[in-house]
Amino acid sequence: MDSQSHVTALYKYNHGHGHFSSPKPSQLTSLLAKMARGMLALAPLVLFLLYISGTAESAAAMASTNFIKVSCRSTTFPALCVQSLSLYATTIRQSPQQMAQTALSVSLAKAQFTKTYVTRLTKFKGLKAREYGAIKDCLEEIVDTVDRLSKSVEELKSMGRARGQAFIWHMSNIETWVSAALTDENTCMDGFSGRTLDGKIKASVRAQFTQVGQVTSNALALINKFAANH
């Protein structure tokens, strides 16, 4: 009988006296001491198991981080690549496909943020007519970007472990959409050409689209690398 059972037994119903009897202080102290010794005996094993588990997790995380760093070397903006993807190391692990999937998702998230940002700009008061027109054009471009990147994310998810011609077909779609999304930045900024539109609005729009373009360029590089090594 273990220590907990002993404690339970000491509180058993005393049929002879018609009441529940409590353990004597000396008995309770002895039982608690036994329980404490049992817990202390297990402590080294628990600590060892925690150490092994922690070491394994740390090794896996380090391997994934290194995989990201090496993979990002093939991108146009490697530092940004590492920075934006390291947060997802446990998801990426060492999977080229998951790496491409995550990079696309990061690009999509940035594009969606930019879409919201540009939408708010169209509601600013005091905009010049040409400035408003340029912002509206940029909104159309970023809507297209979000649509193309969304389709790319879904295409990569749905392809699973496709092989042969099926793989080529899926990757062709993805590469076409992502490449098209990359042209949206230049098309947007064309509307802001000329010094008459120089200012905070133009600078802020350029900054947002530049960020979308950089993470999208990185995503395309990782997609191409995944396709080439498949």
mmCIF file of N, CA, C and O in Angstrom, residues 23-121:
data_model
loop_
_atom_site.group_PDB
_atom_site.id
_atom_site.type_symbol
_atom_site.label_atom_id
_atom_site.label_comp_id
_atom_site.label_asym_id
_atom_site.label_seq_id
_atom_site.Cartn_x
_atom_site.Cartn_y
_atom_site.Cartn_z
ATOM 1 N N PRO A 23 -5.918 10.298 12.093
ATOM 2 C CA PRO A 23 -4.619 9.737 12.457
ATOM 3 C C PRO A 23 -3.964 10.568 13.539
ATOM 4 O O PRO A 23 -4.201 11.771 13.654
ATOM 5 N N LYS A 24 -3.152 9.922 14.313
ATOM 6 C CA LYS A 24 -2.402 10.641 15.332
ATOM 7 C C LYS A 24 -1.352 11.508 14.651
ATOM 8 O O LYS A 24 -0.877 11.187 13.566
ATOM 9 N N PRO A 25 -0.954 12.606 15.291
ATOM 10 C CA PRO A 25 0.060 13.492 14.696
ATOM 11 C C PRO A 25 1.324 12.747 14.298
ATOM 12 O O PRO A 25 1.895 13.021 13.254
ATOM 13 N N SER A 26 1.757 11.800 15.147
ATOM 14 C CA SER A 26 2.992 11.081 14.854
ATOM 15 C C SER A 26 2.838 10.220 13.604
ATOM 16 O O SER A 26 3.758 10.083 12.803
ATOM 17 N N GLN A 27 1.609 9.621 13.433
ATOM 18 C CA GLN A 27 1.352 8.799 12.257
ATOM 19 C C GLN A 27 1.346 9.650 10.979
ATOM 20 O O GLN A 27 1.914 9.265 9.960
ATOM 21 N N LEU A 28 0.684 10.805 11.066
ATOM 22 C CA LEU A 28 0.602 11.684 9.907
ATOM 23 C C LEU A 28 1.984 12.201 9.518
ATOM 24 O O LEU A 28 2.333 12.253 8.338
ATOM 25 N N THR A 29 2.779 12.556 10.498
ATOM 26 C CA THR A 29 4.138 13.043 10.233
ATOM 27 C C THR A 29 4.961 11.978 9.538
ATOM 28 O O THR A 29 5.697 12.241 8.587
ATOM 29 N N SER A 30 4.817 10.726 10.000
ATOM 30 C CA SER A 30 5.565 9.623 9.413
ATOM 31 C C SER A 30 5.169 9.393 7.959
ATOM 32 O O SER A 30 6.015 9.175 7.090
ATOM 33 N N LEU A 31 3.848 9.439 7.713
ATOM 34 C CA LEU A 31 3.365 9.222 6.363
ATOM 35 C C LEU A 31 3.808 10.341 5.421
ATOM 36 O O LEU A 31 4.208 10.095 4.289
ATOM 37 N N LEU A 32 3.770 11.579 5.901
ATOM 38 C CA LEU A 32 4.192 12.703 5.079
ATOM 39 C C LEU A 32 5.677 12.616 4.765
ATOM 40 O O LEU A 32 6.117 12.958 3.671
ATOM 41 N N ALA A 33 6.434 12.134 5.727
ATOM 42 C CA ALA A 33 7.879 11.973 5.511
ATOM 43 C C ALA A 33 8.142 10.933 4.437
ATOM 44 O O ALA A 33 9.022 11.092 3.589
ATOM 45 N N LYS A 34 7.344 9.822 4.469
ATOM 46 C CA LYS A 34 7.493 8.785 3.454
ATOM 47 C C LYS A 34 7.149 9.323 2.064
ATOM 48 O O LYS A 34 7.827 9.029 1.076
ATOM 49 N N MET A 35 6.097 10.126 2.023
ATOM 50 C CA MET A 35 5.695 10.695 0.747
ATOM 51 C C MET A 35 6.773 11.629 0.216
ATOM 52 O O MET A 35 7.087 11.643 -0.982
ATOM 53 N N ALA A 36 7.359 12.426 1.082
ATOM 54 C CA ALA A 36 8.410 13.355 0.684
ATOM 55 C C ALA A 36 9.624 12.605 0.154
ATOM 56 O O ALA A 36 10.223 12.990 -0.855
ATOM 57 N N ARG A 37 9.988 11.488 0.858
ATOM 58 C CA ARG A 37 11.137 10.702 0.419
ATOM 59 C C ARG A 37 10.881 10.087 -0.959
ATOM 60 O O ARG A 37 11.765 9.993 -1.806
ATOM 61 N N GLY A 38 9.621 9.666 -1.176
ATOM 62 C CA GLY A 38 9.264 9.093 -2.478
ATOM 63 C C GLY A 38 9.387 10.115 -3.592
ATOM 64 O O GLY A 38 9.882 9.815 -4.686
ATOM 65 N N MET A 39 8.949 11.349 -3.313
ATOM 66 C CA MET A 39 9.032 12.403 -4.312
ATOM 67 C C MET A 39 10.483 12.764 -4.595
ATOM 68 O O MET A 39 10.868 13.004 -5.744
ATOM 69 N N LEU A 40 11.307 12.803 -3.556
ATOM 70 C CA LEU A 40 12.728 13.110 -3.726
ATOM 71 C C LEU A 40 13.435 12.035 -4.540
ATOM 72 O O LEU A 40 14.330 12.330 -5.334
ATOM 73 N N ALA A 41 12.989 10.779 -4.344
ATOM 74 C CA ALA A 41 13.608 9.677 -5.085
ATOM 75 C C ALA A 41 13.303 9.782 -6.578
ATOM 76 O O ALA A 41 14.104 9.401 -7.433
ATOM 77 N N LEU A 42 12.117 10.331 -6.905
ATOM 78 C CA LEU A 42 11.730 10.473 -8.305
ATOM 79 C C LEU A 42 12.307 11.726 -8.964
ATOM 80 O O LEU A 42 12.370 11.814 -10.186
ATOM 81 N N ALA A 43 12.723 12.680 -8.155
ATOM 82 C CA ALA A 43 13.183 13.960 -8.684
ATOM 83 C C ALA A 43 14.308 13.821 -9.711
ATOM 84 O O ALA A 43 14.244 14.446 -10.785
ATOM 85 N N PRO A 44 15.365 13.037 -9.450
ATOM 86 C CA PRO A 44 16.438 12.916 -10.438
ATOM 87 C C PRO A 44 15.949 12.380 -11.789
ATOM 88 O O PRO A 44 16.389 12.833 -12.843
ATOM 89 N N LEU A 45 15.006 11.405 -11.736
ATOM 90 C CA LEU A 45 14.481 10.844 -12.969
ATOM 91 C C LEU A 45 13.689 11.886 -13.743
ATOM 92 O O LEU A 45 13.825 12.012 -14.966
ATOM 93 N N VAL A 46 12.868 12.670 -13.014
ATOM 94 C CA VAL A 46 12.067 13.708 -13.661
ATOM 95 C C VAL A 46 12.971 14.760 -14.302
ATOM 96 O O VAL A 46 12.769 15.179 -15.442
ATOM 97 N N LEU A 47 13.992 15.173 -13.557
ATOM 98 C CA LEU A 47 14.927 16.169 -14.081
ATOM 99 C C LEU A 47 15.672 15.642 -15.299
ATOM 100 O O LEU A 47 15.911 16.372 -16.268
ATOM 101 N N PHE A 48 16.020 14.367 -15.259
ATOM 102 C CA PHE A 48 16.740 13.768 -16.387
ATOM 103 C C PHE A 48 15.855 13.750 -17.633
ATOM 104 O O PHE A 48 16.301 14.087 -18.735
ATOM 105 N N LEU A 49 14.591 13.365 -17.455
ATOM 106 C CA LEU A 49 13.664 13.312 -18.583
ATOM 107 C C LEU A 49 13.425 14.709 -19.160
ATOM 108 O O LEU A 49 13.347 14.883 -20.380
ATOM 109 N N LEU A 50 13.322 15.704 -18.271
ATOM 110 C CA LEU A 50 13.144 17.072 -18.726
ATOM 111 C C LEU A 50 14.372 17.562 -19.483
ATOM 112 O O LEU A 50 14.265 18.265 -20.487
ATOM 113 N N TYR A 51 15.529 17.166 -19.007
ATOM 114 C CA TYR A 51 16.783 17.556 -19.659
ATOM 115 C C TYR A 51 16.867 16.955 -21.067
ATOM 116 O O TYR A 51 17.197 17.634 -22.029
ATOM 117 N N ILE A 52 16.551 15.663 -21.149
ATOM 118 C CA ILE A 52 16.603 14.982 -22.443
ATOM 119 C C ILE A 52 15.618 15.618 -23.419
ATOM 120 O O ILE A 52 15.940 15.878 -24.591
ATOM 121 N N SER A 53 14.402 15.914 -22.920
ATOM 122 C CA SER A 53 13.377 16.511 -23.764
ATOM 123 C C SER A 53 13.809 17.900 -24.234
ATOM 124 O O SER A 53 13.679 18.248 -25.407
ATOM 125 N N GLY A 54 14.333 18.686 -23.288
ATOM 126 C CA GLY A 54 14.773 20.038 -23.627
ATOM 127 C C GLY A 54 15.930 20.033 -24.603
ATOM 128 O O GLY A 54 15.993 20.855 -25.517
ATOM 129 N N THR A 55 16.856 19.101 -24.416
ATOM 130 C CA THR A 55 18.013 19.004 -25.312
ATOM 131 C C THR A 55 17.577 18.643 -26.721
ATOM 132 O O THR A 55 18.068 19.204 -27.705
ATOM 133 N N ALA A 56 16.646 17.697 -26.817
ATOM 134 C CA ALA A 56 16.146 17.281 -28.129
ATOM 135 C C ALA A 56 15.443 18.440 -28.840
ATOM 136 O O ALA A 56 15.636 18.657 -30.046
ATOM 137 N N GLU A 57 14.630 19.197 -28.089
ATOM 138 C CA GLU A 57 13.920 20.320 -28.677
ATOM 139 C C GLU A 57 14.890 21.410 -29.123
ATOM 140 O O GLU A 57 14.723 22.015 -30.182
ATOM 141 N N SER A 58 15.915 21.665 -28.293
ATOM 142 C CA SER A 58 16.903 22.687 -28.634
ATOM 143 C C SER A 58 17.678 22.299 -29.892
ATOM 144 O O SER A 58 17.947 23.133 -30.748
ATOM 145 N N ALA A 59 18.035 21.031 -29.982
ATOM 146 C CA ALA A 59 18.767 20.548 -31.152
ATOM 147 C C ALA A 59 17.921 20.679 -32.418
ATOM 148 O O ALA A 59 18.412 21.092 -33.472
ATOM 149 N N ALA A 60 16.624 20.344 -32.297
ATOM 150 C CA ALA A 60 15.723 20.435 -33.447
ATOM 151 C C ALA A 60 15.543 21.891 -33.883
ATOM 152 O O ALA A 60 15.540 22.201 -35.073
ATOM 153 N N ALA A 61 15.395 22.779 -32.880
ATOM 154 C CA ALA A 61 15.225 24.201 -33.189
ATOM 155 C C ALA A 61 16.471 24.762 -33.852
ATOM 156 O O ALA A 61 16.389 25.552 -34.808
ATOM 157 N N MET A 62 17.641 24.369 -33.372
ATOM 158 C CA MET A 62 18.895 24.848 -33.944
ATOM 159 C C MET A 62 19.065 24.356 -35.381
ATOM 160 O O MET A 62 19.493 25.113 -36.265
ATOM 161 N N ALA A 63 18.715 23.097 -35.608
ATOM 162 C CA ALA A 63 18.825 22.530 -36.957
ATOM 163 C C ALA A 63 17.895 23.262 -37.918
ATOM 164 O O ALA A 63 18.261 23.552 -39.064
ATOM 165 N N SER A 64 16.692 23.578 -37.459
ATOM 166 C CA SER A 64 15.730 24.288 -38.297
ATOM 167 C C SER A 64 16.199 25.703 -38.599
ATOM 168 O O SER A 64 16.077 26.188 -39.733
ATOM 169 N N THR A 65 16.757 26.372 -37.584
ATOM 170 C CA THR A 65 17.265 27.731 -37.771
ATOM 171 C C THR A 65 18.415 27.748 -38.770
ATOM 172 O O THR A 65 18.496 28.625 -39.643
ATOM 173 N N ASN A 66 19.293 26.779 -38.657
ATOM 174 C CA ASN A 66 20.413 26.680 -39.602
ATOM 175 C C ASN A 66 19.917 26.411 -41.017
ATOM 176 O O ASN A 66 20.454 26.943 -41.995
ATOM 177 N N PHE A 67 18.876 25.581 -41.115
ATOM 178 C CA PHE A 67 18.285 25.275 -42.423
ATOM 179 C C PHE A 67 17.732 26.548 -43.065
ATOM 180 O O PHE A 67 17.905 26.782 -44.270
ATOM 181 N N ILE A 68 17.096 27.376 -42.266
ATOM 182 C CA ILE A 68 16.538 28.637 -42.760
ATOM 183 C C ILE A 68 17.660 29.558 -43.243
ATOM 184 O O ILE A 68 17.577 30.163 -44.322
ATOM 185 N N LYS A 69 18.716 29.673 -42.448
ATOM 186 C CA LYS A 69 19.835 30.549 -42.817
ATOM 187 C C LYS A 69 20.481 30.119 -44.131
ATOM 188 O O LYS A 69 20.775 30.947 -44.989
ATOM 189 N N VAL A 70 20.686 28.819 -44.268
ATOM 190 C CA VAL A 70 21.305 28.299 -45.492
ATOM 191 C C VAL A 70 20.380 28.518 -46.693
ATOM 192 O O VAL A 70 20.819 28.941 -47.770
ATOM 193 N N SER A 71 19.108 28.244 -46.508
ATOM 194 C CA SER A 71 18.140 28.395 -47.609
ATOM 195 C C SER A 71 18.005 29.851 -48.035
ATOM 196 O O SER A 71 17.849 30.147 -49.224
ATOM 197 N N CYS A 72 18.084 30.766 -47.081
ATOM 198 C CA CYS A 72 17.905 32.187 -47.375
ATOM 199 C C CYS A 72 19.068 32.791 -48.158
ATOM 200 O O CYS A 72 18.953 33.893 -48.704
ATOM 201 N N ARG A 73 20.165 32.085 -48.229
ATOM 202 C CA ARG A 73 21.315 32.601 -48.981
ATOM 203 C C ARG A 73 21.009 32.748 -50.469
ATOM 204 O O ARG A 73 21.647 33.532 -51.164
ATOM 205 N N SER A 74 20.047 31.981 -50.936
ATOM 206 C CA SER A 74 19.712 32.022 -52.360
ATOM 207 C C SER A 74 18.693 33.104 -52.689
ATOM 208 O O SER A 74 18.290 33.245 -53.848
ATOM 209 N N THR A 75 18.251 33.865 -51.686
ATOM 210 C CA THR A 75 17.246 34.902 -51.916
ATOM 211 C C THR A 75 17.908 36.256 -52.184
ATOM 212 O O THR A 75 19.091 36.450 -51.931
ATOM 213 N N THR A 76 17.120 37.192 -52.669
ATOM 214 C CA THR A 76 17.631 38.530 -52.976
ATOM 215 C C THR A 76 17.903 39.336 -51.716
ATOM 216 O O THR A 76 18.815 40.160 -51.675
ATOM 217 N N PHE A 77 17.111 39.090 -50.682
ATOM 218 C CA PHE A 77 17.248 39.814 -49.422
ATOM 219 C C PHE A 77 17.412 38.801 -48.280
ATOM 220 O O PHE A 77 16.465 38.546 -47.510
ATOM 221 N N PRO A 78 18.597 38.193 -48.161
ATOM 222 C CA PRO A 78 18.813 37.110 -47.197
ATOM 223 C C PRO A 78 18.588 37.491 -45.727
ATOM 224 O O PRO A 78 18.024 36.707 -44.973
ATOM 225 N N ALA A 79 19.015 38.690 -45.345
ATOM 226 C CA ALA A 79 18.834 39.103 -43.945
ATOM 227 C C ALA A 79 17.344 39.204 -43.599
ATOM 228 O O ALA A 79 16.898 38.759 -42.535
ATOM 229 N N LEU A 80 16.577 39.813 -44.502
ATOM 230 C CA LEU A 80 15.129 39.917 -44.309
ATOM 231 C C LEU A 80 14.498 38.539 -44.312
ATOM 232 O O LEU A 80 13.562 38.270 -43.535
ATOM 233 N N CYS A 81 14.999 37.664 -45.151
ATOM 234 C CA CYS A 81 14.491 36.287 -45.234
ATOM 235 C C CYS A 81 14.639 35.579 -43.894
ATOM 236 O O CYS A 81 13.687 35.002 -43.375
ATOM 237 N N VAL A 82 15.828 35.649 -43.332
ATOM 238 C CA VAL A 82 16.077 34.999 -42.040
ATOM 239 C C VAL A 82 15.223 35.628 -40.945
ATOM 240 O O VAL A 82 14.614 34.936 -40.122
ATOM 241 N N GLN A 83 15.170 36.945 -40.963
ATOM 242 C CA GLN A 83 14.406 37.660 -39.942
ATOM 243 C C GLN A 83 12.921 37.298 -39.975
ATOM 244 O O GLN A 83 12.298 37.077 -38.932
ATOM 245 N N SER A 84 12.352 37.238 -41.163
ATOM 246 C CA SER A 84 10.911 37.011 -41.291
ATOM 247 C C SER A 84 10.508 35.553 -41.117
ATOM 248 O O SER A 84 9.348 35.265 -40.782
ATOM 249 N N LEU A 85 11.463 34.627 -41.319
ATOM 250 C CA LEU A 85 11.100 33.211 -41.248
ATOM 251 C C LEU A 85 11.575 32.504 -39.974
ATOM 252 O O LEU A 85 11.052 31.438 -39.641
ATOM 253 N N SER A 86 12.524 33.076 -39.281
ATOM 254 C CA SER A 86 13.054 32.423 -38.071
ATOM 255 C C SER A 86 11.979 32.218 -37.009
ATOM 256 O O SER A 86 12.053 31.277 -36.202
ATOM 257 N N LEU A 87 10.992 33.086 -36.995
ATOM 258 C CA LEU A 87 9.904 32.957 -36.015
ATOM 259 C C LEU A 87 9.102 31.674 -36.223
ATOM 260 O O LEU A 87 8.410 31.217 -35.312
ATOM 261 N N TYR A 88 9.206 31.111 -37.421
ATOM 262 C CA TYR A 88 8.426 29.922 -37.763
ATOM 263 C C TYR A 88 9.306 28.677 -37.900
ATOM 264 O O TYR A 88 8.947 27.728 -38.592
ATOM 265 N N ALA A 89 10.449 28.709 -37.220
ATOM 266 C CA ALA A 89 11.410 27.599 -37.323
ATOM 267 C C ALA A 89 10.791 26.259 -36.929
ATOM 268 O O ALA A 89 11.042 25.237 -37.574
ATOM 269 N N THR A 90 9.971 26.256 -35.882
ATOM 270 C CA THR A 90 9.378 24.991 -35.432
ATOM 271 C C THR A 90 8.363 24.448 -36.436
ATOM 272 O O THR A 90 8.099 23.250 -36.466
ATOM 273 N N THR A 91 7.802 25.332 -37.250
ATOM 274 C CA THR A 91 6.857 24.909 -38.281
ATOM 275 C C THR A 91 7.597 24.452 -39.536
ATOM 276 O O THR A 91 7.251 23.439 -40.150
ATOM 277 N N ILE A 92 8.614 25.210 -39.904
ATOM 278 C CA ILE A 92 9.377 24.902 -41.114
ATOM 279 C C ILE A 92 10.197 23.631 -40.955
ATOM 280 O O ILE A 92 10.294 22.816 -41.871
ATOM 281 N N ARG A 93 10.811 23.483 -39.762
ATOM 282 C CA ARG A 93 11.725 22.365 -39.503
ATOM 283 C C ARG A 93 12.797 22.329 -40.590
ATOM 284 O O ARG A 93 13.549 23.260 -40.727
ATOM 285 N N GLN A 94 12.856 21.280 -41.372
ATOM 286 C CA GLN A 94 13.836 21.238 -42.453
ATOM 287 C C GLN A 94 13.158 20.820 -43.758
ATOM 288 O O GLN A 94 13.730 20.083 -44.559
ATOM 289 N N SER A 95 11.952 21.339 -43.950
ATOM 290 C CA SER A 95 11.159 20.995 -45.134
ATOM 291 C C SER A 95 11.199 22.135 -46.154
ATOM 292 O O SER A 95 10.694 23.232 -45.876
ATOM 293 N N PRO A 96 11.775 21.915 -47.335
ATOM 294 C CA PRO A 96 11.794 22.943 -48.376
ATOM 295 C C PRO A 96 10.386 23.392 -48.774
ATOM 296 O O PRO A 96 10.163 24.577 -49.046
ATOM 297 N N GLN A 97 9.455 22.449 -48.810
ATOM 298 C CA GLN A 97 8.086 22.807 -49.184
ATOM 299 C C GLN A 97 7.447 23.678 -48.112
ATOM 300 O O GLN A 97 6.778 24.671 -48.418
ATOM 301 N N GLN A 98 7.653 23.331 -46.848
ATOM 302 C CA GLN A 98 7.091 24.126 -45.761
ATOM 303 C C GLN A 98 7.764 25.500 -45.700
ATOM 304 O O GLN A 98 7.147 26.503 -45.342
ATOM 305 N N MET A 99 9.037 25.524 -46.075
ATOM 306 C CA MET A 99 9.769 26.788 -46.137
ATOM 307 C C MET A 99 9.118 27.712 -47.170
ATOM 308 O O MET A 99 8.854 28.892 -46.893
ATOM 309 N N ALA A 100 8.857 27.184 -48.348
ATOM 310 C CA ALA A 100 8.216 27.966 -49.399
ATOM 311 C C ALA A 100 6.808 28.372 -48.987
ATOM 312 O O ALA A 100 6.376 29.514 -49.226
ATOM 313 N N GLN A 101 6.092 27.459 -48.346
ATOM 314 C CA GLN A 101 4.730 27.733 -47.892
ATOM 315 C C GLN A 101 4.720 28.875 -46.879
ATOM 316 O O GLN A 101 3.891 29.795 -46.955
ATOM 317 N N THR A 102 5.641 28.841 -45.939
ATOM 318 C CA THR A 102 5.710 29.875 -44.906
ATOM 319 C C THR A 102 6.105 31.215 -45.502
ATOM 320 O O THR A 102 5.549 32.260 -45.143
ATOM 321 N N ALA A 103 7.073 31.199 -46.413
ATOM 322 C CA ALA A 103 7.501 32.442 -47.062
ATOM 323 C C ALA A 103 6.346 33.081 -47.827
ATOM 324 O O ALA A 103 6.165 34.313 -47.805
ATOM 325 N N LEU A 104 5.556 32.263 -48.498
ATOM 326 C CA LEU A 104 4.384 32.772 -49.212
ATOM 327 C C LEU A 104 3.363 33.366 -48.246
ATOM 328 O O LEU A 104 2.760 34.413 -48.521
ATOM 329 N N SER A 105 3.162 32.702 -47.131
ATOM 330 C CA SER A 105 2.201 33.183 -46.127
ATOM 331 C C SER A 105 2.646 34.515 -45.536
ATOM 332 O O SER A 105 1.819 35.403 -45.283
ATOM 333 N N VAL A 106 3.951 34.655 -45.308
ATOM 334 C CA VAL A 106 4.492 35.920 -44.799
ATOM 335 C C VAL A 106 4.258 37.029 -45.828
ATOM 336 O O VAL A 106 3.857 38.147 -45.485
ATOM 337 N N SER A 107 4.495 36.722 -47.093
ATOM 338 C CA SER A 107 4.281 37.689 -48.168
ATOM 339 C C SER A 107 2.806 38.089 -48.258
ATOM 340 O O SER A 107 2.472 39.274 -48.412
ATOM 341 N N LEU A 108 1.931 37.109 -48.156
ATOM 342 C CA LEU A 108 0.494 37.381 -48.211
ATOM 343 C C LEU A 108 0.068 38.274 -47.050
ATOM 344 O O LEU A 108 -0.714 39.218 -47.229
ATOM 345 N N ALA A 109 0.564 37.988 -45.862
ATOM 346 C CA ALA A 109 0.202 38.783 -44.679
ATOM 347 C C ALA A 109 0.631 40.239 -44.860
ATOM 348 O O ALA A 109 -0.101 41.168 -44.505
ATOM 349 N N LYS A 110 1.829 40.439 -45.398
ATOM 350 C CA LYS A 110 2.312 41.801 -45.631
ATOM 351 C C LYS A 110 1.473 42.493 -46.694
ATOM 352 O O LYS A 110 1.163 43.691 -46.575
ATOM 353 N N ALA A 111 1.091 41.777 -47.731
ATOM 354 C CA ALA A 111 0.260 42.355 -48.787
ATOM 355 C C ALA A 111 -1.119 42.741 -48.244
ATOM 356 O O ALA A 111 -1.668 43.798 -48.602
ATOM 357 N N GLN A 112 -1.680 41.905 -47.390
ATOM 358 C CA GLN A 112 -2.990 42.207 -46.801
ATOM 359 C C GLN A 112 -2.918 43.445 -45.912
ATOM 360 O O GLN A 112 -3.839 44.267 -45.894
ATOM 361 N N PHE A 113 -1.817 43.576 -45.170
ATOM 362 C CA PHE A 113 -1.623 44.764 -44.338
ATOM 363 C C PHE A 113 -1.543 46.012 -45.214
ATOM 364 O O PHE A 113 -2.132 47.055 -44.916
ATOM 365 N N THR A 114 -0.798 45.912 -46.306
ATOM 366 C CA THR A 114 -0.631 47.043 -47.220
ATOM 367 C C THR A 114 -1.952 47.413 -47.879
ATOM 368 O O THR A 114 -2.245 48.596 -48.086
ATOM 369 N N LYS A 115 -2.743 46.422 -48.194
ATOM 370 C CA LYS A 115 -4.074 46.680 -48.766
ATOM 371 C C LYS A 115 -4.910 47.517 -47.804
ATOM 372 O O LYS A 115 -5.565 48.497 -48.208
ATOM 373 N N THR A 116 -4.910 47.137 -46.528
ATOM 374 C CA THR A 116 -5.649 47.897 -45.517
ATOM 375 C C THR A 116 -5.099 49.307 -45.393
ATOM 376 O O THR A 116 -5.853 50.290 -45.286
ATOM 377 N N TYR A 117 -3.785 49.426 -45.426
ATOM 378 C CA TYR A 117 -3.116 50.722 -45.300
ATOM 379 C C TYR A 117 -3.502 51.651 -46.449
ATOM 380 O O TYR A 117 -3.875 52.816 -46.232
ATOM 381 N N VAL A 118 -3.419 51.157 -47.676
ATOM 382 C CA VAL A 118 -3.733 51.979 -48.843
ATOM 383 C C VAL A 118 -5.220 52.327 -48.880
ATOM 384 O O VAL A 118 -5.605 53.439 -49.283
ATOM 385 N N THR A 119 -6.064 51.411 -48.441
ATOM 386 C CA THR A 119 -7.503 51.678 -48.379
ATOM 387 C C THR A 119 -7.782 52.878 -47.477
ATOM 388 O O THR A 119 -8.610 53.738 -47.799
ATOM 389 N N ARG A 120 -7.084 52.946 -46.356
ATOM 390 C CA ARG A 120 -7.258 54.073 -45.440
ATOM 391 C C ARG A 120 -6.760 55.376 -46.049
ATOM 392 O O ARG A 120 -7.325 56.446 -45.808
ATOM 393 N N LEU A 121 -5.703 55.286 -46.868
ATOM 394 C CA LEU A 121 -5.170 56.491 -47.504
ATOM 395 C C LEU A 121 -6.187 57.129 -48.446
ATOM 396 O O LEU A 121 -6.231 58.350 -48.595
#
